[in-house]
PDB file of C-alpha atoms in Angstrom:
ATOM      1  CA  UNK A  84      30.743 -47.962-138.398  1.00 33.00           C
ATOM      2  CA  UNK A  85      30.595 -44.180-138.107  1.00 34.00           C
ATOM      3  CA  UNK A  86      28.013 -42.467-135.957  1.00 35.00           C
ATOM      4  CA  UNK A  87      27.344 -38.786-136.504  1.00 36.00           C
ATOM      5  CA  UNK A  88      25.083 -36.615-134.409  1.00 35.00           C
ATOM      6  CA  UNK A  89      24.244 -32.998-135.122  1.00 37.00           C
ATOM      7  CA  UNK A  90      22.131 -30.959-132.759  1.00 34.00           C
ATOM      8  CA  UNK A  91      18.733 -30.481-134.354  1.00 34.00           C
ATOM      9  CA  UNK A  92      18.683 -26.988-132.901  1.00 30.00           C
ATOM     10  CA  UNK A  93      21.881 -26.130-134.753  1.00 33.00           C
ATOM     11  CA  UNK A  94      20.746 -27.558-138.062  1.00 34.00           C
ATOM     12  CA  UNK A  95      17.216 -26.203-137.694  1.00 32.00           C
ATOM     13  CA  UNK A  96      18.450 -22.743-136.817  1.00 30.00           C
ATOM     14  CA  UNK A  97      21.257 -22.516-139.350  1.00 32.00           C
ATOM     15  CA  UNK A  98      19.839 -24.287-142.387  1.00 36.00           C
ATOM     16  CA  UNK A  99      16.776 -23.080-144.265  1.00 36.00           C
ATOM     17  CA  UNK A 100      15.036 -24.142-147.455  1.00 36.00           C
ATOM     18  CA  UNK A 101      17.434 -22.063-149.567  1.00 33.00           C
ATOM     19  CA  UNK A 102      20.636 -23.106-147.828  1.00 37.00           C
ATOM     20  CA  UNK A 103      22.318 -21.416-144.920  1.00 35.00           C
ATOM     21  CA  UNK A 104      20.578 -18.443-143.351  1.00 34.00           C
ATOM     22  CA  UNK A 105      22.997 -15.773-142.140  1.00 33.00           C
ATOM     23  CA  UNK A 106      22.431 -14.559-138.623  1.00 32.00           C
ATOM     24  CA  UNK A 107      24.506 -12.278-136.470  1.00 31.00           C
ATOM     25  CA  UNK A 108      23.088 -13.667-133.243  1.00 31.00           C
ATOM     26  CA  UNK A 109      24.127 -17.308-133.681  1.00 33.00           C
ATOM     27  CA  UNK A 110      27.403 -19.059-133.281  1.00 33.00           C
ATOM     28  CA  UNK A 111      28.133 -22.748-133.117  1.00 37.00           C
ATOM     29  CA  UNK A 112      30.779 -24.966-131.651  1.00 38.00           C
ATOM     30  CA  UNK A 113      31.712 -28.431-132.834  1.00 36.00           C
ATOM     31  CA  UNK A 114      33.555 -31.268-131.237  1.00 37.00           C
ATOM     32  CA  UNK A 115      34.811 -34.493-132.761  1.00 36.00           C
ATOM     33  CA  UNK A 116      35.526 -37.450-130.531  1.00 38.00           C
ATOM     34  CA  UNK A 117      37.023 -40.826-131.388  1.00 37.00           C
ATOM     35  CA  UNK A 118      35.624 -43.703-129.325  1.00 38.00           C
ATOM     36  CA  UNK A 119      37.322 -47.008-128.495  1.00 41.00           C
ATOM     37  CA  UNK A 120      35.397 -48.885-131.180  1.00 40.00           C
ATOM     38  CA  UNK A 121      36.470 -46.307-133.826  1.00 39.00           C
ATOM     39  CA  UNK A 122      33.039 -44.725-134.044  1.00 39.00           C
ATOM     40  CA  UNK A 123      33.385 -41.037-134.819  1.00 36.00           C
ATOM     41  CA  UNK A 124      30.900 -38.689-133.234  1.00 37.00           C
ATOM     42  CA  UNK A 125      30.530 -35.126-134.445  1.00 36.00           C
ATOM     43  CA  UNK A 126      28.532 -33.134-131.973  1.00 37.00           C
ATOM     44  CA  UNK A 127      27.462 -29.550-132.528  1.00 38.00           C
ATOM     45  CA  UNK A 128      25.790 -27.107-130.199  1.00 38.00           C
ATOM     46  CA  UNK A 129      24.275 -23.680-130.535  1.00 39.00           C
ATOM     47  CA  UNK A 130      24.525 -20.686-128.309  1.00 41.00           C
ATOM     48  CA  UNK A 131      23.581 -17.059-128.515  1.00 41.00           C
ATOM     49  CA  UNK A 132      26.046 -14.197-128.567  1.00 47.00           C
ATOM     50  CA  UNK A 133      25.591 -10.556-127.785  1.00 46.00           C
ATOM     51  CA  UNK A 134      28.047  -9.291-130.398  1.00 54.00           C
ATOM     52  CA  UNK A 135      26.838  -7.657-133.622  1.00 51.00           C
ATOM     53  CA  UNK A 136      30.053  -8.384-135.560  1.00 54.00           C
ATOM     54  CA  UNK A 137      29.801 -12.165-135.810  1.00 66.00           C
ATOM     55  CA  UNK A 138      29.780 -12.301-139.623  1.00 77.00           C
ATOM     56  CA  UNK A 139      33.231 -13.902-139.847  1.00 81.00           C
ATOM     57  CA  UNK A 140      32.258 -16.288-137.060  1.00 85.00           C
ATOM     58  CA  UNK A 141      29.101 -17.155-138.981  1.00 83.00           C
ATOM     59  CA  UNK A 142      31.122 -17.894-142.118  1.00 84.00           C
ATOM     60  CA  UNK A 143      33.482 -20.140-140.161  1.00 83.00           C
ATOM     61  CA  UNK A 144      30.564 -21.915-138.534  1.00 82.00           C
ATOM     62  CA  UNK A 145      28.829 -22.324-141.875  1.00 81.00           C
ATOM     63  CA  UNK A 146      31.944 -23.962-143.298  1.00 84.00           C
ATOM     64  CA  UNK A 147      32.101 -26.323-140.330  1.00 84.00           C
ATOM     65  CA  UNK A 148      28.447 -27.255-140.697  1.00 81.00           C
ATOM     66  CA  UNK A 149      28.759 -27.618-144.482  1.00 80.00           C
ATOM     67  CA  UNK A 150      31.781 -29.869-144.030  1.00 81.00           C
ATOM     68  CA  UNK A 151      29.898 -32.032-141.531  1.00 79.00           C
ATOM     69  CA  UNK A 152      26.855 -32.230-143.773  1.00 78.00           C
ATOM     70  CA  UNK A 153      29.008 -32.934-146.820  1.00 79.00           C
ATOM     71  CA  UNK A 154      30.598 -35.902-145.062  1.00 82.00           C
ATOM     72  CA  UNK A 155      27.081 -37.218-144.402  1.00 83.00           C
ATOM     73  CA  UNK A 156      25.876 -36.849-148.015  1.00 85.00           C
ATOM     74  CA  UNK A 157      24.320 -40.097-149.159  1.00 87.00           C
ATOM     75  CA  UNK A 158      24.235 -41.468-145.619  1.00 89.00           C
ATOM     76  CA  UNK A 159      21.032 -42.619-143.949  1.00 92.00           C
ATOM     77  CA  UNK A 160      20.407 -40.577-140.823  1.00 91.00           C
ATOM     78  CA  UNK A 161      17.809 -41.548-138.221  1.00 94.00           C
ATOM     79  CA  UNK A 162      16.102 -38.599-136.523  1.00 94.00           C
ATOM     80  CA  UNK A 163      13.955 -39.146-133.418  1.00 95.00           C
ATOM     81  CA  UNK A 164      11.098 -36.651-133.417  1.00 95.00           C
ATOM     82  CA  UNK A 165       9.541 -36.772-129.959  1.00 91.00           C
ATOM     83  CA  UNK A 166       5.932 -36.000-129.193  1.00 86.00           C
ATOM     84  CA  UNK A 167       6.858 -33.118-126.893  1.00 85.00           C
ATOM     85  CA  UNK A 168       8.612 -31.430-129.840  1.00 89.00           C
ATOM     86  CA  UNK A 169       5.333 -31.523-131.820  1.00 90.00           C
ATOM     87  CA  UNK A 170       3.361 -29.297-129.502  1.00 87.00           C
ATOM     88  CA  UNK A 171       2.602 -26.457-131.948  1.00 91.00           C
ATOM     89  CA  UNK A 172       1.884 -26.312-135.687  1.00 93.00           C
ATOM     90  CA  UNK A 173       4.787 -23.859-136.061  1.00 93.00           C
ATOM     91  CA  UNK A 174       7.288 -26.336-134.582  1.00 93.00           C
ATOM     92  CA  UNK A 175       5.918 -29.120-136.783  1.00 94.00           C
ATOM     93  CA  UNK A 176       6.253 -26.950-139.903  1.00 95.00           C
ATOM     94  CA  UNK A 177       9.829 -25.983-139.026  1.00 94.00           C
ATOM     95  CA  UNK A 178      10.736 -29.625-138.396  1.00 95.00           C
ATOM     96  CA  UNK A 179       9.320 -30.698-141.767  1.00 96.00           C
ATOM     97  CA  UNK A 180      11.128 -27.851-143.545  1.00 95.00           C
ATOM     98  CA  UNK A 181      14.399 -28.856-141.874  1.00 93.00           C
ATOM     99  CA  UNK A 182      13.979 -32.477-142.954  1.00 95.00           C
ATOM    100  CA  UNK A 183      13.248 -31.399-146.542  1.00 95.00           C
ATOM    101  CA  UNK A 184      16.335 -29.159-146.496  1.00 92.00           C
ATOM    102  CA  UNK A 185      18.563 -31.955-145.210  1.00 92.00           C
ATOM    103  CA  UNK A 186      17.238 -34.166-148.006  1.00 94.00           C
ATOM    104  CA  UNK A 187      18.092 -31.470-150.550  1.00 92.00           C
ATOM    105  CA  UNK A 188      21.616 -31.416-149.096  1.00 89.00           C
ATOM    106  CA  UNK A 189      21.969 -35.111-149.947  1.00 91.00           C
ATOM    107  CA  UNK A 190      21.112 -36.781-146.646  1.00 92.00           C
ATOM    108  CA  UNK A 191      18.687 -39.689-146.539  1.00 94.00           C
ATOM    109  CA  UNK A 192      16.535 -39.120-143.482  1.00 95.00           C
ATOM    110  CA  UNK A 193      14.498 -41.683-141.573  1.00 95.00           C
ATOM    111  CA  UNK A 194      12.184 -40.054-139.040  1.00 96.00           C
ATOM    112  CA  UNK A 195      11.200 -42.175-136.060  1.00 94.00           C
ATOM    113  CA  UNK A 196       8.499 -40.328-134.191  1.00 95.00           C
ATOM    114  CA  UNK A 197       6.734 -40.381-130.900  1.00 92.00           C
ATOM    115  CA  UNK A 198       3.424 -38.886-129.988  1.00 93.00           C
ATOM    116  CA  UNK A 199       2.898 -39.365-126.270  1.00 91.00           C
ATOM    117  CA  UNK A 200       0.990 -36.112-125.682  1.00 92.00           C
ATOM    118  CA  UNK A 201      -1.327 -36.866-128.624  1.00 93.00           C
ATOM    119  CA  UNK A 202      -1.879 -40.427-127.372  1.00 94.00           C
ATOM    120  CA  UNK A 203      -2.666 -39.093-123.886  1.00 93.00           C
ATOM    121  CA  UNK A 204      -5.187 -36.610-125.313  1.00 94.00           C
ATOM    122  CA  UNK A 205      -6.957 -39.307-127.346  1.00 96.00           C
ATOM    123  CA  UNK A 206      -6.974 -41.774-124.437  1.00 96.00           C
ATOM    124  CA  UNK A 207      -8.661 -39.118-122.322  1.00 96.00           C
ATOM    125  CA  UNK A 208     -11.110 -38.266-125.106  1.00 97.00           C
ATOM    126  CA  UNK A 209     -12.226 -41.897-125.580  1.00 97.00           C
ATOM    127  CA  UNK A 210     -12.168 -42.662-121.856  1.00 96.00           C
ATOM    128  CA  UNK A 211      -9.401 -45.274-121.832  1.00 95.00           C
ATOM    129  CA  UNK A 212      -7.264 -45.252-118.711  1.00 92.00           C
ATOM    130  CA  UNK A 213      -3.526 -45.675-118.919  1.00 91.00           C
ATOM    131  CA  UNK A 214      -0.827 -45.830-116.306  1.00 90.00           C
ATOM    132  CA  UNK A 215       2.935 -45.549-116.149  1.00 91.00           C
ATOM    133  CA  UNK A 216       5.429 -47.720-114.300  1.00 93.00           C
ATOM    134  CA  UNK A 217       9.045 -46.618-114.073  1.00 93.00           C
ATOM    135  CA  UNK A 218       8.404 -43.858-116.598  1.00 88.00           C
ATOM    136  CA  UNK A 219       6.999 -46.252-119.208  1.00 89.00           C
ATOM    137  CA  UNK A 220       3.391 -46.603-120.308  1.00 88.00           C
ATOM    138  CA  UNK A 221       1.730 -49.904-119.418  1.00 89.00           C
ATOM    139  CA  UNK A 222       0.004 -50.818-122.662  1.00 90.00           C
ATOM    140  CA  UNK A 223      -3.233 -52.740-122.410  1.00 94.00           C
ATOM    141  CA  UNK A 224      -4.822 -53.922-125.677  1.00 94.00           C
ATOM    142  CA  UNK A 225      -7.136 -50.876-125.555  1.00 95.00           C
ATOM    143  CA  UNK A 226      -4.193 -48.488-125.106  1.00 95.00           C
ATOM    144  CA  UNK A 227      -2.338 -50.160-127.984  1.00 94.00           C
ATOM    145  CA  UNK A 228      -5.378 -49.700-130.258  1.00 95.00           C
ATOM    146  CA  UNK A 229      -5.629 -45.990-129.420  1.00 96.00           C
ATOM    147  CA  UNK A 230      -1.853 -45.491-129.752  1.00 94.00           C
ATOM    148  CA  UNK A 231      -1.863 -47.166-133.184  1.00 93.00           C
ATOM    149  CA  UNK A 232      -4.780 -45.002-134.295  1.00 95.00           C
ATOM    150  CA  UNK A 233      -3.009 -41.820-133.188  1.00 95.00           C
ATOM    151  CA  UNK A 234       0.535 -42.685-134.315  1.00 94.00           C
ATOM    152  CA  UNK A 235      -0.287 -44.398-137.618  1.00 93.00           C
ATOM    153  CA  UNK A 236      -3.431 -42.550-138.597  1.00 91.00           C
ATOM    154  CA  UNK A 237      -2.668 -39.006-137.571  1.00 94.00           C
ATOM    155  CA  UNK A 238       0.867 -38.230-136.393  1.00 95.00           C
ATOM    156  CA  UNK A 239       2.658 -40.290-139.057  1.00 95.00           C
ATOM    157  CA  UNK A 240       0.556 -38.899-141.894  1.00 95.00           C
ATOM    158  CA  UNK A 241       0.896 -35.315-140.647  1.00 95.00           C
ATOM    159  CA  UNK A 242       4.685 -35.634-140.582  1.00 96.00           C
ATOM    160  CA  UNK A 243       5.011 -37.256-144.011  1.00 96.00           C
ATOM    161  CA  UNK A 244       2.518 -34.795-145.518  1.00 96.00           C
ATOM    162  CA  UNK A 245       4.351 -31.852-143.939  1.00 96.00           C
ATOM    163  CA  UNK A 246       7.705 -32.985-145.354  1.00 97.00           C
ATOM    164  CA  UNK A 247       6.183 -33.311-148.821  1.00 97.00           C
ATOM    165  CA  UNK A 248       4.580 -29.843-148.530  1.00 97.00           C
ATOM    166  CA  UNK A 249       8.021 -28.491-147.585  1.00 97.00           C
ATOM    167  CA  UNK A 250       9.489 -29.881-150.812  1.00 97.00           C
ATOM    168  CA  UNK A 251      10.902 -33.136-149.481  1.00 96.00           C
ATOM    169  CA  UNK A 252      10.036 -36.752-150.044  1.00 96.00           C
ATOM    170  CA  UNK A 253       8.291 -38.838-147.409  1.00 96.00           C
ATOM    171  CA  UNK A 254       6.461 -42.094-147.045  1.00 94.00           C
ATOM    172  CA  UNK A 255       4.737 -42.783-143.733  1.00 93.00           C
ATOM    173  CA  UNK A 256       5.123 -46.378-142.591  1.00 92.00           C
ATOM    174  CA  UNK A 257       4.242 -48.275-139.464  1.00 90.00           C
ATOM    175  CA  UNK A 258       6.287 -51.152-138.144  1.00 86.00           C
ATOM    176  CA  UNK A 259       3.160 -53.232-138.723  1.00 85.00           C
ATOM    177  CA  UNK A 260       3.158 -52.511-142.481  1.00 89.00           C
ATOM    178  CA  UNK A 261       4.217 -55.650-144.376  1.00 89.00           C
ATOM    179  CA  UNK A 262       5.727 -57.008-141.161  1.00 87.00           C
ATOM    180  CA  UNK A 263       8.443 -54.345-141.303  1.00 86.00           C
ATOM    181  CA  UNK A 264       9.170 -54.765-137.570  1.00 84.00           C
ATOM    182  CA  UNK A 265       8.458 -57.915-135.611  1.00 85.00           C
ATOM    183  CA  UNK A 266       8.597 -58.585-131.889  1.00 83.00           C
ATOM    184  CA  UNK A 267       9.109 -61.920-130.264  1.00 83.00           C
TER     185      UNK A 267
END
């Protein structure tokens, strides 16, 4: 089994809807590590530079990113899209555009999303109290109903609709749909 991770900041900042976007203020570094169980992890990070002559560096970085993405072509990649990353419409639009671009580059993307801030806002709006223990929400039946309404009815559909508007393909599913996920 091979596990690949690419910083969403790197991909989001370096890949646009028409391919790679040149920038003189970005440079990337990549590391490849071999783990004991033969999983390969490719990790990329992004940092800013002050130099105005980074064109050759950009080309080298683009080749590295293209090589990494090429090796992932046809692979199914799971992307966790957390609720705190959905705080503005601009961020949501950029995320959806990035997912559509990755699809166009041959990656099959599965987005698993959160929505904690949106759940909190709706719980407050409908007057349902919720509490946390050890950093995790204690989910009463009322909290579960509100969370399902927010995650399945709003957040999920906004994400799938945004990806489609950006030129990608998306189908919003819940783990409840057709018994897709079951807990014991």
